[in-house]
PDB file of N, CA and C in Angstrom:
ATOM      1  N   UNK E   1     197.964 123.503  77.152  1.00  0.00           N
ATOM      2  CA  UNK E   1     197.366 122.485  76.633  1.00  0.00           C
ATOM      3  C   UNK E   1     195.822 122.111  77.363  1.00  0.00           C
ATOM      4  N   UNK E   2     195.414 122.314  78.348  1.00  0.00           N
ATOM      5  CA  UNK E   2     194.163 122.238  79.019  1.00  0.00           C
ATOM      6  C   UNK E   2     193.150 122.908  78.157  1.00  0.00           C
ATOM      7  N   UNK E   3     193.521 124.209  77.620  1.00  0.00           N
ATOM      8  CA  UNK E   3     192.506 125.045  76.656  1.00  0.00           C
ATOM      9  C   UNK E   3     192.376 124.167  75.565  1.00  0.00           C
ATOM     10  N   UNK E   4     193.468 123.479  74.893  1.00  0.00           N
ATOM     11  CA  UNK E   4     193.195 122.782  73.726  1.00  0.00           C
ATOM     12  C   UNK E   4     192.248 121.497  73.680  1.00  0.00           C
ATOM     13  N   UNK E   5     192.144 121.208  75.009  1.00  0.00           N
ATOM     14  CA  UNK E   5     191.687 119.919  75.401  1.00  0.00           C
ATOM     15  C   UNK E   5     190.127 120.258  75.561  1.00  0.00           C
ATOM     16  N   UNK E   6     189.882 121.467  76.218  1.00  0.00           N
ATOM     17  CA  UNK E   6     188.220 121.933  76.171  1.00  0.00           C
ATOM     18  C   UNK E   6     187.597 122.098  74.995  1.00  0.00           C
ATOM     19  N   UNK E   7     188.350 122.596  73.943  1.00  0.00           N
ATOM     20  CA  UNK E   7     188.197 123.230  72.810  1.00  0.00           C
ATOM     21  C   UNK E   7     187.803 121.814  71.963  1.00  0.00           C
ATOM     22  N   UNK E   8     188.613 121.050  72.238  1.00  0.00           N
ATOM     23  CA  UNK E   8     188.343 119.514  71.248  1.00  0.00           C
ATOM     24  C   UNK E   8     187.223 119.011  71.675  1.00  0.00           C
ATOM     25  N   UNK E   9     187.180 118.794  73.392  1.00  0.00           N
ATOM     26  CA  UNK E   9     185.907 118.042  73.777  1.00  0.00           C
ATOM     27  C   UNK E   9     184.684 119.056  73.364  1.00  0.00           C
ATOM     28  N   UNK E  10     184.574 119.964  73.451  1.00  0.00           N
ATOM     29  CA  UNK E  10     183.346 120.790  73.164  1.00  0.00           C
ATOM     30  C   UNK E  10     182.973 120.731  71.477  1.00  0.00           C
ATOM     31  N   UNK E  11     183.883 120.884  70.930  1.00  0.00           N
ATOM     32  CA  UNK E  11     183.840 120.644  69.254  1.00  0.00           C
ATOM     33  C   UNK E  11     183.502 118.956  69.032  1.00  0.00           C
ATOM     34  N   UNK E  12     183.813 118.346  69.495  1.00  0.00           N
ATOM     35  CA  UNK E  12     183.581 116.917  69.440  1.00  0.00           C
ATOM     36  C   UNK E  12     182.050 116.457  70.049  1.00  0.00           C
ATOM     37  N   UNK E  13     181.620 117.060  71.087  1.00  0.00           N
ATOM     38  CA  UNK E  13     180.053 117.027  71.533  1.00  0.00           C
ATOM     39  C   UNK E  13     179.397 117.536  70.417  1.00  0.00           C
ATOM     40  N   UNK E  14     179.507 118.903  69.851  1.00  0.00           N
ATOM     41  CA  UNK E  14     178.755 119.619  69.223  1.00  0.00           C
ATOM     42  C   UNK E  14     178.559 118.739  67.790  1.00  0.00           C
ATOM     43  N   UNK E  15     179.979 118.254  67.279  1.00  0.00           N
ATOM     44  CA  UNK E  15     179.461 117.237  66.048  1.00  0.00           C
ATOM     45  C   UNK E  15     178.805 115.859  66.216  1.00  0.00           C
ATOM     46  N   UNK E  16     179.093 115.514  67.517  1.00  0.00           N
ATOM     47  CA  UNK E  16     178.553 114.294  67.907  1.00  0.00           C
ATOM     48  C   UNK E  16     176.771 114.533  68.170  1.00  0.00           C
ATOM     49  N   UNK E  17     176.599 115.485  68.723  1.00  0.00           N
ATOM     50  CA  UNK E  17     175.386 115.730  68.886  1.00  0.00           C
ATOM     51  C   UNK E  17     174.368 116.138  67.381  1.00  0.00           C
ATOM     52  N   UNK E  18     175.137 116.894  66.782  1.00  0.00           N
ATOM     53  CA  UNK E  18     174.652 117.093  65.321  1.00  0.00           C
ATOM     54  C   UNK E  18     174.113 116.009  64.379  1.00  0.00           C
ATOM     55  N   UNK E  19     175.057 115.005  64.588  1.00  0.00           N
ATOM     56  CA  UNK E  19     174.805 113.862  63.665  1.00  0.00           C
ATOM     57  C   UNK E  19     173.656 112.686  64.725  1.00  0.00           C
ATOM     58  N   UNK E  20     173.898 112.737  65.928  1.00  0.00           N
ATOM     59  CA  UNK E  20     172.724 112.292  66.464  1.00  0.00           C
ATOM     60  C   UNK E  20     171.306 112.944  66.162  1.00  0.00           C
ATOM     61  N   UNK E  21     171.283 113.968  66.091  1.00  0.00           N
ATOM     62  CA  UNK E  21     170.241 115.099  65.551  1.00  0.00           C
ATOM     63  C   UNK E  21     169.581 114.423  64.176  1.00  0.00           C
ATOM     64  N   UNK E  22     170.670 114.397  63.266  1.00  0.00           N
ATOM     65  CA  UNK E  22     170.007 113.976  62.015  1.00  0.00           C
ATOM     66  C   UNK E  22     169.542 112.547  62.020  1.00  0.00           C
ATOM     67  N   UNK E  23     170.146 111.811  62.607  1.00  0.00           N
ATOM     68  CA  UNK E  23     169.976 110.204  62.374  1.00  0.00           C
ATOM     69  C   UNK E  23     169.108 109.731  63.622  1.00  0.00           C
ATOM     70  N   UNK E  24     168.946 110.146  64.693  1.00  0.00           N
ATOM     71  CA  UNK E  24     168.519 109.782  65.998  1.00  0.00           C
ATOM     72  C   UNK E  24     167.111 110.604  66.322  1.00  0.00           C
ATOM     73  N   UNK E  25     167.313 111.704  66.529  1.00  0.00           N
ATOM     74  CA  UNK E  25     166.157 112.696  67.247  1.00  0.00           C
ATOM     75  C   UNK E  25     166.587 114.365  67.279  1.00  0.00           C
ATOM     76  N   UNK E  26     165.854 114.854  66.729  1.00  0.00           N
ATOM     77  CA  UNK E  26     166.129 116.572  66.850  1.00  0.00           C
ATOM     78  C   UNK E  26     166.443 117.007  68.004  1.00  0.00           C
ATOM     79  N   UNK E  27     165.823 116.152  69.301  1.00  0.00           N
ATOM     80  CA  UNK E  27     166.203 116.652  70.479  1.00  0.00           C
ATOM     81  C   UNK E  27     167.388 116.924  70.849  1.00  0.00           C
ATOM     82  N   UNK E  28     168.705 115.865  70.192  1.00  0.00           N
ATOM     83  CA  UNK E  28     169.785 116.153  70.675  1.00  0.00           C
ATOM     84  C   UNK E  28     170.426 117.607  70.086  1.00  0.00           C
ATOM     85  N   UNK E  29     169.802 118.226  69.577  1.00  0.00           N
ATOM     86  CA  UNK E  29     170.046 119.813  69.190  1.00  0.00           C
ATOM     87  C   UNK E  29     170.063 120.646  70.747  1.00  0.00           C
ATOM     88  N   UNK E  30     169.332 120.139  71.620  1.00  0.00           N
ATOM     89  CA  UNK E  30     169.437 120.719  73.015  1.00  0.00           C
ATOM     90  C   UNK E  30     170.664 120.635  73.561  1.00  0.00           C
ATOM     91  N   UNK E  31     171.347 119.518  73.053  1.00  0.00           N
ATOM     92  CA  UNK E  31     172.533 119.358  73.981  1.00  0.00           C
ATOM     93  C   UNK E  31     173.502 120.331  73.148  1.00  0.00           C
ATOM     94  N   UNK E  32     173.521 120.650  71.829  1.00  0.00           N
ATOM     95  CA  UNK E  32     173.961 121.382  71.256  1.00  0.00           C
ATOM     96  C   UNK E  32     173.987 122.605  71.587  1.00  0.00           C
ATOM     97  N   UNK E  33     172.992 123.070  71.974  1.00  0.00           N
ATOM     98  CA  UNK E  33     172.812 124.186  72.580  1.00  0.00           C
ATOM     99  C   UNK E  33     173.369 124.506  74.370  1.00  0.00           C
ATOM    100  N   UNK E  34     173.194 123.344  74.783  1.00  0.00           N
ATOM    101  CA  UNK E  34     173.794 123.261  76.096  1.00  0.00           C
ATOM    102  C   UNK E  34     175.285 123.684  76.054  1.00  0.00           C
ATOM    103  N   UNK E  35     176.275 122.713  74.941  1.00  0.00           N
ATOM    104  CA  UNK E  35     177.569 123.178  75.107  1.00  0.00           C
ATOM    105  C   UNK E  35     177.639 124.727  74.452  1.00  0.00           C
ATOM    106  N   UNK E  36     176.931 125.164  73.637  1.00  0.00           N
ATOM    107  CA  UNK E  36     177.231 126.456  73.105  1.00  0.00           C
ATOM    108  C   UNK E  36     176.960 127.406  74.270  1.00  0.00           C
ATOM    109  N   UNK E  37     176.049 127.147  75.066  1.00  0.00           N
ATOM    110  CA  UNK E  37     175.676 128.075  76.138  1.00  0.00           C
ATOM    111  C   UNK E  37     176.719 127.902  77.384  1.00  0.00           C
ATOM    112  N   UNK E  38     177.358 126.919  77.282  1.00  0.00           N
ATOM    113  CA  UNK E  38     178.419 126.842  78.249  1.00  0.00           C
ATOM    114  C   UNK E  38     179.776 127.335  77.797  1.00  0.00           C
ATOM    115  N   UNK E  39     180.156 127.193  76.651  1.00  0.00           N
ATOM    116  CA  UNK E  39     181.154 128.032  76.041  1.00  0.00           C
ATOM    117  C   UNK E  39     181.167 129.440  76.223  1.00  0.00           C
ATOM    118  N   UNK E  40     179.602 129.944  75.885  1.00  0.00           N
ATOM    119  CA  UNK E  40     179.306 131.366  76.115  1.00  0.00           C
ATOM    120  C   UNK E  40     179.672 131.729  77.541  1.00  0.00           C
ATOM    121  N   UNK E  41     179.018 131.227  78.473  1.00  0.00           N
ATOM    122  CA  UNK E  41     179.271 131.189  79.992  1.00  0.00           C
ATOM    123  C   UNK E  41     180.649 131.292  80.117  1.00  0.00           C
ATOM    124  N   UNK E  42     181.665 130.526  79.804  1.00  0.00           N
ATOM    125  CA  UNK E  42     182.967 130.505  79.859  1.00  0.00           C
ATOM    126  C   UNK E  42     183.587 131.699  79.614  1.00  0.00           C
ATOM    127  N   UNK E  43     183.048 132.120  78.422  1.00  0.00           N
ATOM    128  CA  UNK E  43     183.817 133.366  77.806  1.00  0.00           C
ATOM    129  C   UNK E  43     183.538 134.521  78.801  1.00  0.00           C
ATOM    130  N   UNK E  44     182.443 134.357  79.466  1.00  0.00           N
ATOM    131  CA  UNK E  44     182.084 135.628  80.178  1.00  0.00           C
ATOM    132  C   UNK E  44     182.570 135.809  81.683  1.00  0.00           C
ATOM    133  N   UNK E  45     182.259 134.567  82.189  1.00  0.00           N
ATOM    134  CA  UNK E  45     182.939 134.404  83.756  1.00  0.00           C
ATOM    135  C   UNK E  45     184.305 133.897  83.670  1.00  0.00           C
ATOM    136  N   UNK E  46     185.179 133.452  82.757  1.00  0.00           N
ATOM    137  CA  UNK E  46     186.427 132.796  82.643  1.00  0.00           C
ATOM    138  C   UNK E  46     186.361 131.682  83.914  1.00  0.00           C
ATOM    139  N   UNK E  47     185.403 130.858  83.823  1.00  0.00           N
ATOM    140  CA  UNK E  47     185.372 129.855  84.527  1.00  0.00           C
ATOM    141  C   UNK E  47     184.868 128.903  83.835  1.00  0.00           C
ATOM    142  N   UNK E  48     185.272 127.562  83.725  1.00  0.00           N
ATOM    143  CA  UNK E  48     185.009 126.425  83.083  1.00  0.00           C
ATOM    144  C   UNK E  48     185.059 125.115  84.021  1.00  0.00           C
ATOM    145  N   UNK E  49     184.389 124.326  84.257  1.00  0.00           N
ATOM    146  CA  UNK E  49     184.286 123.052  85.142  1.00  0.00           C
ATOM    147  C   UNK E  49     185.379 122.064  84.468  1.00  0.00           C
ATOM    148  N   UNK E  50     185.120 122.124  83.159  1.00  0.00           N
ATOM    149  CA  UNK E  50     186.291 120.896  82.501  1.00  0.00           C
ATOM    150  C   UNK E  50     187.625 121.473  82.826  1.00  0.00           C
ATOM    151  N   UNK E  51     187.925 122.554  82.818  1.00  0.00           N
ATOM    152  CA  UNK E  51     189.524 123.177  83.065  1.00  0.00           C
ATOM    153  C   UNK E  51     189.591 122.941  84.625  1.00  0.00           C
ATOM    154  N   UNK E  52     188.760 123.070  85.595  1.00  0.00           N
ATOM    155  CA  UNK E  52     188.980 122.735  86.964  1.00  0.00           C
ATOM    156  C   UNK E  52     189.359 120.995  87.205  1.00  0.00           C
ATOM    157  N   UNK E  53     188.392 120.347  86.395  1.00  0.00           N
ATOM    158  CA  UNK E  53     188.605 118.767  86.437  1.00  0.00           C
ATOM    159  C   UNK E  53     189.913 118.261  85.903  1.00  0.00           C
ATOM    160  N   UNK E  54     190.420 118.942  84.468  1.00  0.00           N
ATOM    161  CA  UNK E  54     191.616 118.569  83.960  1.00  0.00           C
ATOM    162  C   UNK E  54     192.633 119.158  85.016  1.00  0.00           C
ATOM    163  N   UNK E  55     192.611 120.477  85.547  1.00  0.00           N
ATOM    164  CA  UNK E  55     193.461 120.576  86.370  1.00  0.00           C
ATOM    165  C   UNK E  55     193.789 119.788  87.944  1.00  0.00           C
ATOM    166  N   UNK E  56     192.893 119.212  88.395  1.00  0.00           N
ATOM    167  CA  UNK E  56     192.881 118.210  89.240  1.00  0.00           C
ATOM    168  C   UNK E  56     193.437 116.778  88.843  1.00  0.00           C
ATOM    169  N   UNK E  57     193.412 116.460  87.512  1.00  0.00           N
ATOM    170  CA  UNK E  57     194.083 115.493  86.813  1.00  0.00           C
ATOM    171  C   UNK E  57     195.648 115.476  86.693  1.00  0.00           C
ATOM    172  N   UNK E  58     195.691 116.895  86.760  1.00  0.00           N
ATOM    173  CA  UNK E  58     197.474 117.318  86.381  1.00  0.00           C
ATOM    174  C   UNK E  58     197.793 117.555  85.005  1.00  0.00           C
ATOM    175  N   UNK E  59     196.830 118.121  84.389  1.00  0.00           N
ATOM    176  CA  UNK E  59     197.015 118.462  83.047  1.00  0.00           C
ATOM    177  C   UNK E  59     197.537 119.883  82.988  1.00  0.00           C
ATOM    178  N   UNK E  60     198.883 120.285  82.539  1.00  0.00           N
ATOM    179  CA  UNK E  60     199.053 121.599  82.402  1.00  0.00           C
ATOM    180  C   UNK E  60     198.601 122.549  81.736  1.00  0.00           C
ATOM    181  N   UNK E  61     198.707 123.560  82.098  1.00  0.00           N
ATOM    182  CA  UNK E  61     198.017 124.807  81.329  1.00  0.00           C
ATOM    183  C   UNK E  61     198.908 125.266  80.264  1.00  0.00           C
ATOM    184  N   UNK E  62     200.251 125.314  80.201  1.00  0.00           N
ATOM    185  CA  UNK E  62     201.284 125.954  79.225  1.00  0.00           C
ATOM    186  C   UNK E  62     201.402 125.088  78.324  1.00  0.00           C
ATOM    187  N   UNK E  63     201.686 125.946  77.197  1.00  0.00           N
ATOM    188  CA  UNK E  63     202.199 125.361  76.093  1.00  0.00           C
ATOM    189  C   UNK E  63     203.505 125.040  75.923  1.00  0.00           C
ATOM    190  N   UNK E  64     204.002 123.880  75.299  1.00  0.00           N
ATOM    191  CA  UNK E  64     205.364 123.714  75.281  1.00  0.00           C
ATOM    192  C   UNK E  64     206.033 123.425  73.842  1.00  0.00           C
ATOM    193  N   UNK E  65     207.018 123.837  73.725  1.00  0.00           N
ATOM    194  CA  UNK E  65     207.456 123.800  71.913  1.00  0.00           C
ATOM    195  C   UNK E  65     207.676 121.948  72.141  1.00  0.00           C
ATOM    196  N   UNK E  66     207.383 121.994  70.685  1.00  0.00           N
ATOM    197  CA  UNK E  66     207.623 120.417  70.376  1.00  0.00           C
ATOM    198  C   UNK E  66     209.124 119.956  69.985  1.00  0.00           C
ATOM    199  N   UNK E  67     209.907 121.174  69.473  1.00  0.00           N
ATOM    200  CA  UNK E  67     211.112 120.902  69.155  1.00  0.00           C
ATOM    201  C   UNK E  67     212.193 121.612  69.632  1.00  0.00           C
TER     202      UNK E  67
END
């Protein structure tokens, strides 16, 4: 579940920053680059701050069958 939340948050941040870059200022693309760099860093080091935060809030890591 944590993995899905991390991906969802990253995707949402990227889409929001792209919309802000189009309608507000192109400087929002730096935020997009920051999210991308964090995703790359996470894939190389196997460490993600958001996962640690979600762990502290008690969000489970395992996927459970819905049916």
